[in-house]
mmCIF file of C-alpha atoms in Angstrom:
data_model
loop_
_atom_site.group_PDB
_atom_site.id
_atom_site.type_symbol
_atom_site.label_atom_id
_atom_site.label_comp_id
_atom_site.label_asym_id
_atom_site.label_seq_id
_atom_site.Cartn_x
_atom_site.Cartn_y
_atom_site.Cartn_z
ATOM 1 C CA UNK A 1 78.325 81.087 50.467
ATOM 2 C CA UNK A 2 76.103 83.502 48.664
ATOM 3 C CA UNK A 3 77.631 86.852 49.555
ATOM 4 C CA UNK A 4 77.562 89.356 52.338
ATOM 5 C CA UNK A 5 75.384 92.395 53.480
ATOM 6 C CA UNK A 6 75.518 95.535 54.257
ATOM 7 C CA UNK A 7 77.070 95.031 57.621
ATOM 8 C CA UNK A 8 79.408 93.002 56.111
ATOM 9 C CA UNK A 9 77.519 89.681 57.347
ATOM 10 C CA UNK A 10 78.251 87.187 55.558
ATOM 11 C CA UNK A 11 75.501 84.368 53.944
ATOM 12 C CA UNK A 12 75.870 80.872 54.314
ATOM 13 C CA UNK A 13 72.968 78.849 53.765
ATOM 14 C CA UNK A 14 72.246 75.021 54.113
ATOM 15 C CA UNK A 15 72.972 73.367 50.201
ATOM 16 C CA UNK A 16 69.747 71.085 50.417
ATOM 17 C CA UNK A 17 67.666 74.765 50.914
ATOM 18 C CA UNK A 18 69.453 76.444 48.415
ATOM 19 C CA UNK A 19 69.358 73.870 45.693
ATOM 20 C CA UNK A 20 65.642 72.860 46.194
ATOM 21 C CA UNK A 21 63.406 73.095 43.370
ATOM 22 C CA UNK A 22 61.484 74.603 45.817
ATOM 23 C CA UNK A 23 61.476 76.046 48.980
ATOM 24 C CA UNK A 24 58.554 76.536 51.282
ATOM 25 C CA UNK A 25 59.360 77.348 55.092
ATOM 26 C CA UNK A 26 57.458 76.541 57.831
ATOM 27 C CA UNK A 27 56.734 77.822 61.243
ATOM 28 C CA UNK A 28 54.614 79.453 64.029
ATOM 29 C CA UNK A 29 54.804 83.122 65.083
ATOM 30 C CA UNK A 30 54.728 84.571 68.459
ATOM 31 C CA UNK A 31 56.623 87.193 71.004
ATOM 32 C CA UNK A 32 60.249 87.181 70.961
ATOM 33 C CA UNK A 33 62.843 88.912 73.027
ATOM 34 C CA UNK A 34 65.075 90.625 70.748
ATOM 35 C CA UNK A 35 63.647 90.035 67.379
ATOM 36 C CA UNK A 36 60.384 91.082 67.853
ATOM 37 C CA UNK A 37 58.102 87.916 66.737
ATOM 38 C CA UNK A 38 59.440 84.083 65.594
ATOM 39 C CA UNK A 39 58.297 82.971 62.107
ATOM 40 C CA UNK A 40 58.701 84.798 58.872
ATOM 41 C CA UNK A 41 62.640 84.883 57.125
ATOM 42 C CA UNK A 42 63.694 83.263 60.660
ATOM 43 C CA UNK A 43 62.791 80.354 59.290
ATOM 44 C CA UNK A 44 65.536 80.612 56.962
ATOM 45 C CA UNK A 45 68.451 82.622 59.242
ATOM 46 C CA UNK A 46 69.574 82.072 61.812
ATOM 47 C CA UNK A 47 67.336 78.172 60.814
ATOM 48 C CA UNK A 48 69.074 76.586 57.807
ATOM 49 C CA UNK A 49 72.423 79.177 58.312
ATOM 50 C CA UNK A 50 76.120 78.576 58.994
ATOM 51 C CA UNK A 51 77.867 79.260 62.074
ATOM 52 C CA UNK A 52 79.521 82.249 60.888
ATOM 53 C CA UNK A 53 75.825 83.628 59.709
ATOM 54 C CA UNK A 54 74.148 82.545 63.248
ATOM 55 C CA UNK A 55 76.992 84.384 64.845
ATOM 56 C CA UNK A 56 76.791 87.552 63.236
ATOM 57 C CA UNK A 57 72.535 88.196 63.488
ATOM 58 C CA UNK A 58 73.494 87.628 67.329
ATOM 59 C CA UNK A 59 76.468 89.445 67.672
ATOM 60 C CA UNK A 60 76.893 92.233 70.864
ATOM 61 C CA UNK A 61 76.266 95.271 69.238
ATOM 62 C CA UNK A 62 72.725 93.944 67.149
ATOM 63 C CA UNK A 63 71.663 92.400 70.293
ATOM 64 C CA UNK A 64 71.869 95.693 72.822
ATOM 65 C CA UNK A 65 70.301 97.545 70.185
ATOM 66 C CA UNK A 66 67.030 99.370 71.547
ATOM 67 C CA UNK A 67 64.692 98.073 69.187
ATOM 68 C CA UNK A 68 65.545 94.734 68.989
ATOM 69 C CA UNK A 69 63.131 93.897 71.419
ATOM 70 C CA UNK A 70 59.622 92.743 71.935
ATOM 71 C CA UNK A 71 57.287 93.355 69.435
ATOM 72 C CA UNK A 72 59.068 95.306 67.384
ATOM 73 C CA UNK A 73 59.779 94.050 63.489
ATOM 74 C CA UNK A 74 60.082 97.032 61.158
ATOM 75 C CA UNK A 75 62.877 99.381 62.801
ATOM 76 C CA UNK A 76 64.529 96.140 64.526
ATOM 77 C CA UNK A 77 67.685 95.854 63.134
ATOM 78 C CA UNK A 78 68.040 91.759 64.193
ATOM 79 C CA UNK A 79 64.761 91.422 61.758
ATOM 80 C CA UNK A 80 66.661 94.015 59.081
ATOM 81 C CA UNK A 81 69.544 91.869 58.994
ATOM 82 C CA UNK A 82 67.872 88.270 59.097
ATOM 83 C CA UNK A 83 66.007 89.653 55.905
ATOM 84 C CA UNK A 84 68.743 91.070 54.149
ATOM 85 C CA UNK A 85 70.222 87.489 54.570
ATOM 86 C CA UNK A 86 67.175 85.604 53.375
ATOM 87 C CA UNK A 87 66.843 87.332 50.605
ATOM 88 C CA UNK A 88 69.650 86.229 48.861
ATOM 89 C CA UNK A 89 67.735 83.296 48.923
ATOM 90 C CA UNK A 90 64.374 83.493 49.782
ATOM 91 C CA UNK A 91 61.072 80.813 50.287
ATOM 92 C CA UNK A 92 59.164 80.283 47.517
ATOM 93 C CA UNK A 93 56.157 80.219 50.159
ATOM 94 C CA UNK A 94 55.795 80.438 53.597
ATOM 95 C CA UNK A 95 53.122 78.769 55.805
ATOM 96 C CA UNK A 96 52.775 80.110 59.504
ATOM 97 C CA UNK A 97 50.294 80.255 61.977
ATOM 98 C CA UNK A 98 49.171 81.561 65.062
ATOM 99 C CA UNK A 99 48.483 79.632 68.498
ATOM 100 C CA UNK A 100 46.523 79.820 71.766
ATOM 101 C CA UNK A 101 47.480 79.355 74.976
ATOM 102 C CA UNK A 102 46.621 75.492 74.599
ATOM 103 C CA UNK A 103 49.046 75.446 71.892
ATOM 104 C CA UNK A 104 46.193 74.864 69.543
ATOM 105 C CA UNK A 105 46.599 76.133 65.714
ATOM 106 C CA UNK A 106 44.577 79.857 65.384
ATOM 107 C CA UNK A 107 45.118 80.910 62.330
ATOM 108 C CA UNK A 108 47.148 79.875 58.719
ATOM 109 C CA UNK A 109 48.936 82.865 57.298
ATOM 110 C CA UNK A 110 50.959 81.585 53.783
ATOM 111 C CA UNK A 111 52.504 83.349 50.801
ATOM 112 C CA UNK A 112 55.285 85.942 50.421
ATOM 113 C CA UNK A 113 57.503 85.644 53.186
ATOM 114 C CA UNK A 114 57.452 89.125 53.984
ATOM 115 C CA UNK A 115 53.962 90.186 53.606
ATOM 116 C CA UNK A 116 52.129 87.282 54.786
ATOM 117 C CA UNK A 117 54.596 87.589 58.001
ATOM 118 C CA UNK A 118 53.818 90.819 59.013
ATOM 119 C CA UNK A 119 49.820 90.175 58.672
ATOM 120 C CA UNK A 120 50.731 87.207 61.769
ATOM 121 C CA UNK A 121 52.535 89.487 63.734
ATOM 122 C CA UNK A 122 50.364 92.054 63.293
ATOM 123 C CA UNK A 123 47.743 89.993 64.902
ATOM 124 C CA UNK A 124 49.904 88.347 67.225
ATOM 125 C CA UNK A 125 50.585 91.537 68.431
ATOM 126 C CA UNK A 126 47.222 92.339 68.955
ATOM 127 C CA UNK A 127 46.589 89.422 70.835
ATOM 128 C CA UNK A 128 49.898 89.238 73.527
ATOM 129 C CA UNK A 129 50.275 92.953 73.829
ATOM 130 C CA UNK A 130 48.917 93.687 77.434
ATOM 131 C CA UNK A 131 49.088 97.497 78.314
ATOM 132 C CA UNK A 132 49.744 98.760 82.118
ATOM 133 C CA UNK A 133 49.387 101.869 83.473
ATOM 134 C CA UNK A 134 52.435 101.852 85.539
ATOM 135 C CA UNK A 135 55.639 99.977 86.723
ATOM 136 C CA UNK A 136 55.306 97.135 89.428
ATOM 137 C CA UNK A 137 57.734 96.857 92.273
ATOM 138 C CA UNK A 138 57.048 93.296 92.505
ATOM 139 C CA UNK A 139 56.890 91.027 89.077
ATOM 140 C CA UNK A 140 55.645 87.300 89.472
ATOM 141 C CA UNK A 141 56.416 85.347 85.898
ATOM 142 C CA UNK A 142 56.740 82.440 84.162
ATOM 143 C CA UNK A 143 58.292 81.077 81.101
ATOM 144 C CA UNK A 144 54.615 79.496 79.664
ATOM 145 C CA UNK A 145 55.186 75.799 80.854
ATOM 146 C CA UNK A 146 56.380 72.500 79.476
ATOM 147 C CA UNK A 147 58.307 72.593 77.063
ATOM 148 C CA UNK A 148 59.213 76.360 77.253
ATOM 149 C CA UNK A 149 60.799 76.118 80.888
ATOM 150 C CA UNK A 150 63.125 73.048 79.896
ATOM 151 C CA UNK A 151 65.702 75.454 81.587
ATOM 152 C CA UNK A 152 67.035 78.307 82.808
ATOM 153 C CA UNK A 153 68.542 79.492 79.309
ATOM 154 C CA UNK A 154 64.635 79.523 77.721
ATOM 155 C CA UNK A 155 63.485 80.948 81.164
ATOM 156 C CA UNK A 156 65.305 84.274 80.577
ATOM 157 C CA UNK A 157 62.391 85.110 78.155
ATOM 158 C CA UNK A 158 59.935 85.038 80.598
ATOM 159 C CA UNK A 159 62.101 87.054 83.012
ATOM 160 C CA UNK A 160 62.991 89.295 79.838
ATOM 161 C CA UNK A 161 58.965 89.878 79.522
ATOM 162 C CA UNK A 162 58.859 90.835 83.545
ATOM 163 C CA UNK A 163 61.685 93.508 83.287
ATOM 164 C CA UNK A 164 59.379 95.295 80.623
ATOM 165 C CA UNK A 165 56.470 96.342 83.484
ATOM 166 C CA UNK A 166 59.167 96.256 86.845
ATOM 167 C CA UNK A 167 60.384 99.138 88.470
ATOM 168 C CA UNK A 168 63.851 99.792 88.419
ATOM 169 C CA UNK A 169 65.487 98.067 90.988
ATOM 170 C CA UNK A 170 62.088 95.912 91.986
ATOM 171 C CA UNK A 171 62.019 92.524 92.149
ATOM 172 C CA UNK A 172 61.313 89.694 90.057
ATOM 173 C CA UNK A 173 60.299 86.053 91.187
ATOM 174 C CA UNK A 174 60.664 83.586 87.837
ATOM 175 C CA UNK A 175 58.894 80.124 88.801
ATOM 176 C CA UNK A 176 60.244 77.620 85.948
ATOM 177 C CA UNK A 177 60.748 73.859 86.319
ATOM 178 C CA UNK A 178 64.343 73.697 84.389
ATOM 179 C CA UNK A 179 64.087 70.098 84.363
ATOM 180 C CA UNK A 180 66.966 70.157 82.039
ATOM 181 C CA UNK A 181 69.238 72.527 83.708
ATOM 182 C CA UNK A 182 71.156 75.470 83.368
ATOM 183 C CA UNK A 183 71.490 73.488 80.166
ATOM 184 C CA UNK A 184 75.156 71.170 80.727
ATOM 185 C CA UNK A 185 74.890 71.201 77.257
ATOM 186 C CA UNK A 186 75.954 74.850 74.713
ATOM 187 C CA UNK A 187 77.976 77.469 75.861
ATOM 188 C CA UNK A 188 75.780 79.184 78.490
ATOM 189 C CA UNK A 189 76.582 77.669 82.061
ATOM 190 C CA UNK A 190 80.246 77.336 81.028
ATOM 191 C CA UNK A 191 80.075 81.163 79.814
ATOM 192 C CA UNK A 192 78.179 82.271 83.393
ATOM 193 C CA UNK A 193 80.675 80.223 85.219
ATOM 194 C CA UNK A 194 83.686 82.212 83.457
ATOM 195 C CA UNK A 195 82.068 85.220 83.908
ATOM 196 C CA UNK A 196 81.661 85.093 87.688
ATOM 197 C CA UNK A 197 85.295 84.553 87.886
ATOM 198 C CA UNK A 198 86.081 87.079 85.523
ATOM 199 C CA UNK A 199 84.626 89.487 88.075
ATOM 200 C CA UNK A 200 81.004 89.834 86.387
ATOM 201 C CA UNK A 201 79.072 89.218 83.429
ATOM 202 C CA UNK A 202 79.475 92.160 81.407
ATOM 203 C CA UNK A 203 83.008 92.665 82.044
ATOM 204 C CA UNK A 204 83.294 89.473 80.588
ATOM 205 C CA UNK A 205 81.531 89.946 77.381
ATOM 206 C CA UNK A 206 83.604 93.432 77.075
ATOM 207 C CA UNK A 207 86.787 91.063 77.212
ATOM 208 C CA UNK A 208 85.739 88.819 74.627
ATOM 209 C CA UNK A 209 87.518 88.399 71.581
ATOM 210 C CA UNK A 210 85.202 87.216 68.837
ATOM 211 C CA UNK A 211 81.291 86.219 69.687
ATOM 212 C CA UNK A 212 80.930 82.842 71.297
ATOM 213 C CA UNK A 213 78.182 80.453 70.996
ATOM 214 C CA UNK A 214 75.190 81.511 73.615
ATOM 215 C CA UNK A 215 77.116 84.676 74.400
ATOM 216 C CA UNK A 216 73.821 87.438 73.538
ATOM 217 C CA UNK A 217 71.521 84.954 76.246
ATOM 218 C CA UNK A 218 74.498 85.906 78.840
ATOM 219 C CA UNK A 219 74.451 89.612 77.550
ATOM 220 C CA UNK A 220 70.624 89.964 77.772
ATOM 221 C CA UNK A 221 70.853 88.330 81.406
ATOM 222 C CA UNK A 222 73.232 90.282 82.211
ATOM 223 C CA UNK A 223 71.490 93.524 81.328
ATOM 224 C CA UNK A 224 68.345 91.881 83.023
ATOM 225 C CA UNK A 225 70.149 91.467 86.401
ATOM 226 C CA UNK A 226 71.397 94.706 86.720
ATOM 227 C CA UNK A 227 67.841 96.225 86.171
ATOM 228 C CA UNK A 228 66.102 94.408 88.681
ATOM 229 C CA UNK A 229 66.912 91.886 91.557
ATOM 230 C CA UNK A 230 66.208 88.586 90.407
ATOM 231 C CA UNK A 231 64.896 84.945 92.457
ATOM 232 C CA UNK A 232 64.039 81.794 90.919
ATOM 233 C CA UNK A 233 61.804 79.143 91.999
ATOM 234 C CA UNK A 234 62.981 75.846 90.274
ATOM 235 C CA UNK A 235 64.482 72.132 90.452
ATOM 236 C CA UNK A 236 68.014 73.630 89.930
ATOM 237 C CA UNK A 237 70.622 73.189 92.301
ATOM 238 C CA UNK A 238 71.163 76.454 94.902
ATOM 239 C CA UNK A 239 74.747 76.116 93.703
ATOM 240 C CA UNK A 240 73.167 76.460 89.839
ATOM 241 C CA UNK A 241 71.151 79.064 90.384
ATOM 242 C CA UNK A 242 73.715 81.271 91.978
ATOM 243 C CA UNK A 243 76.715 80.787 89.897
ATOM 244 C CA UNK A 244 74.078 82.504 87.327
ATOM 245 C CA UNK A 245 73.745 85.479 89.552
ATOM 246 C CA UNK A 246 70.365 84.990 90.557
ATOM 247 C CA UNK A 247 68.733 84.235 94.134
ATOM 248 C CA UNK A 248 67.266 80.213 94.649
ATOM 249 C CA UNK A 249 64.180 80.475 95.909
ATOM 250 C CA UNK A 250 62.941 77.114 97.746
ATOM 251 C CA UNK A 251 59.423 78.205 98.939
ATOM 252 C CA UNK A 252 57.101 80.060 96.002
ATOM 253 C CA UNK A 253 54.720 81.255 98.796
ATOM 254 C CA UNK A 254 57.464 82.068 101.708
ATOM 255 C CA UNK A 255 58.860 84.369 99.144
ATOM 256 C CA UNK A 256 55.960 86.158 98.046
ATOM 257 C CA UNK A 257 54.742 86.607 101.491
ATOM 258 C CA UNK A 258 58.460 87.760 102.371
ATOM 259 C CA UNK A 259 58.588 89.897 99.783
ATOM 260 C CA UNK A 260 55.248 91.720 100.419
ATOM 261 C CA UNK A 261 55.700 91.595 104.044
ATOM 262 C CA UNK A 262 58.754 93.546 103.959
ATOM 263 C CA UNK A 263 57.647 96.396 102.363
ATOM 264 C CA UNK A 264 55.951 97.360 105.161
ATOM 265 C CA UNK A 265 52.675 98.245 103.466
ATOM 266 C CA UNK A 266 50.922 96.704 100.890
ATOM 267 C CA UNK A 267 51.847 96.845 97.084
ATOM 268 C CA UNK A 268 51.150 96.136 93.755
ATOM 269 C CA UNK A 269 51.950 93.153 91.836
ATOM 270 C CA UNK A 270 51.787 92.000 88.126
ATOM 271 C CA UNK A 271 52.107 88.145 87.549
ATOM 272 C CA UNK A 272 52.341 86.999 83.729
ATOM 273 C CA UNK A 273 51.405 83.599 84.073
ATOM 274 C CA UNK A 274 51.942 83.061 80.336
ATOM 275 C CA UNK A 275 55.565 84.400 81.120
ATOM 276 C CA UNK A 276 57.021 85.072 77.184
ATOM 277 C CA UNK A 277 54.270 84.671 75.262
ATOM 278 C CA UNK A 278 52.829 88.055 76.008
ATOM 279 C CA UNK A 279 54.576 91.427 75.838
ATOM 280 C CA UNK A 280 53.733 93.480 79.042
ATOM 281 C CA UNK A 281 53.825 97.300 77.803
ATOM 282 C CA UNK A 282 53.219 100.322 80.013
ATOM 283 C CA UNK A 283 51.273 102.437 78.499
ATOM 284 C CA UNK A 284 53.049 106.081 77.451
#
């Protein structure tokens, strides 16, 4: 324990990090749903933290905030917090880079933690921010392929990225391969099971105690499913797929044809074949 912040969070980092002679973190930066970019002092919370530490950078209030989101790092108050917590204990050096879309190394950027983080993001920025002119009834995403669509917990980045550039209400088709399912394994298909019962997601959170494990992926789904309607093209179950409150979709092309079709005339589409790994923005 090395004390608490000004949210009264408080710090518990791992004892082999914080009695090192020396500590250099490692890591890669790129888009991330609610804390703006990876990398940086997230290498060291919610990374080498306690439970109780993990718990209270995710916790409900920090999560729904409206600029912990995409993109954003310096008025994000999930990046605020996570280094407020690091720095009771910070790298000696850091060493991150930047990759393509083959997963192929870009660019080194090491030294202070802080500064030599925000000169990544800044050009990770540059490079995944794609402007639009306008919202799309019709989003087709992705969540970037193997590994990154393992399941359906990852794959609510890349719908998270879609919801950015749909138009309230539209639709949004997520094609992910979930291989490893819902997961069986943390708290997030028991907590979307519960929460169906319980009469719907964010009822559910509301009637929460304390955080859970996995419980801000179920809020940020939630808030993602009541923005837009929401299909899935994957090797889940039907029975899966629904009990997370989203539509199984067994035919990619059927659907998209459907989906146009119905409409009646003809309409525009995005598709973000990269899925999370670039940050759709309409353009003010």
């Amino acid at each position: 324990y090395l004390g608490a912040t000004k949210t009264k969070g408080r710090v518990f980092l791992n004892r082999h990090y914080v009695e090192a002679d020396r500590r250099i973190v490692l890591g890669f930066i790129e888009p991330h749903f609610f804390a703006g970019f990876s990398g940086g002092a997230k290498g060291v919370v919610p990374a080498v933290a306690g439970l109780e530490t993990i718990m209270h950078v995710h916790r409900h209030g920090l999560i729904a905030h409206p600029d912990s989101t995409w993109g954003e790092i310096e008025k994000n108050p999930v990046q605020q917090e996570i280094r407020e917590m690091t720095a009771f204990c910070p790298p000696d050096f850091l060493v991150n880079v930047s990759l393509n879309r083959d997963r192929e190394i870009t660019r080194f950027f090491c030294g202070d933690y802080i500064e030599a983080h925000q000169s990544g993001c800044a050009l990770v920025g540059r490079e995944s921010t794609i402007g639009v002119n306008e919202r799309y009834p019709f989003v087709i995403t992705t969540n970037g392929g193997y590994p990154l669509d393992q399941n359906l917990y990852q794959t609510v980045k890349g719908i998270s990225a879609a919801s950015r550039i749909v138009e309230p209400g539209g639709t949004i088709l997520a094609a992910s391969e979930c291989r490893d399912g819902i997961p069986a394994h943390g708290k997030f298909a028991e907590m979307m099971s519960e929460a169906a019962e319980a009469g719907g997601i964010m009822q559910y959170i509301d009637a929460l105690k304390a955080p859970a494990v996995d419980q801000w992926q179920v809020q940020i789904l939630a808030s993602l499913l009541a923005r837009a309607k929401i299909g899935l093209y994957s090797r889940l179950a039907r029975r899966d797929v629904m009990s997370c409150g989203l539509r199984p979709v067994d035919d990619l092309d059927a659907e998209i044809r459907a989906i146009t079709g119905s409409a009646g005339k003809k309409i525009k589409i995005a598709v973000l074949p990269e899925g999370p790994l670039v940050i759709p923005t309409v353009r003010k």
